[in-house]
Amino acid sequence: MMHSPRSSNHSGDSIPRIGGERVGARPIIGESPSLRHVLEQVEIVAPTDATVIVLGETGTGKELVARAIHDASGRSQRPFIKLNCAAIPSTLLESELFGHERGAFTGAVAQRIGRFELADGGTLFLDEVGEIPLELQPKLLRVLQEHEFERVGGTHTFKVDVRIIAATNRDLRGMVAAQRFRDDLYYRLNVFPIAIPPLRERPDDIDALVGHFVDHFALRMNRQIDVIPRETLDELRRHPWLGNVRELENVIQRAVILSTGARLTLPPIRVEPMPQRPSKEVETLEGVERAFIAQILDETNWVIGGPRGAAARLGIKRTTLQSMLKRLGLSRPRVGGSPEFNAGRSYREAGRTSEENRAVG
Ligand SMILES: Nc1ncnc2c1ncn2[C@@H]1O[C@H](COP(=O)(O)OP(=O)(O)OP(=O)(O)O)[C@@H](O)[C@H]1O
Ligand SMILES: [Mg+2]
């Protein structure tokens, strides 16, 4: 069976959709029950002013969901301001959030408006909120509770009306238990959590996402791709997608580049542990385990048994490793594709770069 992206209602970026409806600037693609549930929650919470926290692994679409909430809210004509709390050194974060007066600290040569002021009347998206240092958390709590703050080095109290959407891929509750995150701030943020499941737990979204990205990149690169072979879709469904939708998007972009004819040609895709962000916290045990095992498998070329196999390297029985792979959702990537193509590293780097450019919005 073939899937033709052109036969679906081709929308590109021009007809924004949330699960088929026109909302927001970018469509959120997917029909799986778990993604539908996410979209329902977006619709329910958007018109309220409630604080939302979006939870999910890297690349699952947390920022996309945050924007969709803003776009579907009464604040859509007002600014959507983003701050990636992990991308800014903790010493500068306070001034990024609240602004500073001239001379507030060494290097503060001019007055600066913070993100809370910029977002007044609109939405402030606090990405990677788990990275906010403990000593700054009381000040954030105050603005969430009292809607007021002072600029660094200033005495004037500013009153703002800002809707907060936070996101994290960390276990905030665990951080509270470890006293790395204030419990009062946690409860302030945890008003309406929306959890986006990892892509490997919703393989039913793969076909639609692939069709969407093929359309999108083919249009941008002026290619005509009419056929996505069923085997290709099946193979994409089996990949563990540790980088979730962003990784899939990058793979499809490469595939479109590689496809000289009307059929989508897939590059070989490798299972790679995601590059870790610099972080003071320990990741979840399962995440560490998955990344580590994926790396060993990659090194052993997916040879599991035998003296040089991954099980021996890990010092466990072959059958134990096999059941771990099942539990962690790891499976062997396709070997082959176009042999001259060195997959993996370069597309990941290309993907990171474009992400980094958008990181501090
Ligand atoms: N359901 C979806 N439909 C269409 N595009 C999606 C979907 N989910 C994610 N994407 C795309 O995947 C990429 C990653 O999404 P996004 O930046 O929102 O993820 P994230 O969870 O914020 O990632 P990170 O934790 O790394 O910051 C974006 O290009 C986004 O447009
Ligand atoms: Mg993000």
PDB file of N, CA and C and ligand atoms in Angstrom, residues 62-63 82 125 127-128 246 277 355, ligand 2:
ATOM      1  N   LYS A  62       6.637  20.620  22.967  1.00  0.00           N
ATOM      2  CA  LYS A  62       6.200  21.444  24.105  1.00  0.00           C
ATOM      3  C   LYS A  62       6.010  22.909  23.701  1.00  0.00           C
ATOM      4  N   GLU A  63       6.961  23.409  22.920  1.00  0.00           N
ATOM      5  CA  GLU A  63       6.851  24.810  22.522  1.00  0.00           C
ATOM      6  C   GLU A  63       5.675  25.020  21.559  1.00  0.00           C
ATOM      7  N   LYS A  82       9.179  34.407  24.898  1.00  0.00           N
ATOM      8  CA  LYS A  82       9.772  33.145  25.305  1.00  0.00           C
ATOM      9  C   LYS A  82      11.079  33.378  26.032  1.00  0.00           C
ATOM     10  N   PHE A 125       6.378  32.425  28.069  1.00  0.00           N
ATOM     11  CA  PHE A 125       6.683  30.994  28.007  1.00  0.00           C
ATOM     12  C   PHE A 125       8.037  30.767  28.661  1.00  0.00           C
ATOM     13  N   ASP A 127      10.571  28.325  29.242  1.00  0.00           N
ATOM     14  CA  ASP A 127      11.018  27.015  28.781  1.00  0.00           C
ATOM     15  C   ASP A 127      12.096  26.498  29.742  1.00  0.00           C
ATOM     16  N   GLU A 128      12.111  25.192  29.956  1.00  0.00           N
ATOM     17  CA  GLU A 128      13.095  24.569  30.855  1.00  0.00           C
ATOM     18  C   GLU A 128      13.057  25.221  32.230  1.00  0.00           C
ATOM     19  N   ARG A 246      11.149  16.143  16.654  1.00  0.00           N
ATOM     20  CA  ARG A 246      12.221  16.912  16.016  1.00  0.00           C
ATOM     21  C   ARG A 246      13.163  15.995  15.247  1.00  0.00           C
ATOM     22  N   ARG A 277      21.806  18.182  27.450  1.00  0.00           N
ATOM     23  CA  ARG A 277      21.986  19.599  27.753  1.00  0.00           C
ATOM     24  C   ARG A 277      22.819  19.709  29.019  1.00  0.00           C
ATOM     25  N   GLU A 355      17.657  24.822  15.976  1.00  0.00           N
ATOM     26  CA  GLU A 355      16.979  24.945  17.263  1.00  0.00           C
ATOM     27  C   GLU A 355      17.664  26.002  18.125  1.00  0.00           C
TER      28      GLU A 355
HETATM   29 MG    MG B   2      11.406  23.517  23.516  1.00  0.00          MG
END
